[in-house]
Amino acid sequence: MSEPIYDVIAVGNAIVDVMAPSDEAQVAALGMARGAMTLIDANRAEELYAAMGPAREVSGGSAANTLAGLAALGASCAFIGQVADDQFGRVFAHDIRSGGIAFETRAREGDPPTALCLIFVTPDGQRTMNTFLGASQFLPAEALDEAQIAAARVLYLEGYLWDPEQPRAAMRRAIAAARNAGREVAFTLSDAFVIARHGDDFRALIEAGEIDVLFANEHELAALTGLDDFEAGIASLAPKVPTLVVTRSEKGAVAVERGERAEVAAEPAQVVDTTGAGDLFAAGFLYGHVRGKGLAERLKLGAICAGEIISHYGARPEADLKALVR
């Protein structure tokens, strides 16, 4: 097996985040599910965008956020995701490449436009996300560069992208390419609603031994295992994956790797916006993973990165992550 060129290659939604401060009354008045991620159509996107106050626009997407954190830590990364040939598509491509991440997926002509996530952030830092998937849900399997996937130490997959049919087929093909090259596959479950729709697929991937590193939060753990008790969920799932990582917001995180268990407390932080906390936790953990760090140190790296991201608006790091982890 040849030495990898990339530490991590990710397949995920190519989304531009539009974030604005909000309050509980507005979230309720607009009929949004507070703290959740809801898929919306183009008309609903226009309605919510019109209702937003002054907003910030920054490239996002769960897996792309994770790569931004990894690259900031010094990892070599590549991204596969679909944008449209439009203004937001060019913004996304510029942002990810400027972070030192390889991005070669060709922009898609015509409608639908590049994906947007409209994020309403309440004073407690909770984010209510409304995602118009746009062009991102039309990533075809033929857009994958299998040689590029084979050249990465870890393939990282975003559960959100499992929902649309075309990228689901692309991700299955990516898993096969990574497996054939003897590489590891990491997967983030993304949201309980994705598990409600595709939990059988995810459980089948786990049972087949296709996932080496699985990321979940405690709600996703319960949705996947059908067990509300946290420890029972861990005990049920941990034997089925080589590395299981479960985040618990302010309660920290737990990881189990081949029988070894480690826990970490959340880093002290002034919570401004929780957007991307899980994405950046995964970045820190995966950075430690590809650098051969111990389980407890990987969790600590994840907690540090998550603590940085919740201290400001947006899901891309603003502080020097290398300095923070030092």
GROMACS .gro file of C-alpha atoms in nm, residues 9 23 37 115 145 177 190 209 311 316:
model
   10
    9ILE     CA    1  -1.051   1.328   0.220
   23ASP     CA    2  -3.460   3.541   1.956
   37MET     CA    3  -3.171   2.115   1.140
  115ALA     CA    4  -2.687   2.502  -0.124
  145ASP     CA    5  -1.184   1.067  -0.821
  177ALA     CA    6  -1.269   0.285  -0.324
  190SER     CA    7  -2.502   1.418   1.157
  209GLY     CA    8  -1.751  -0.360   0.915
  311SER     CA    9  -1.681   3.112   2.117
  316ARG     CA   10  -1.483   2.789   1.067
   0.00000   0.00000   0.00000
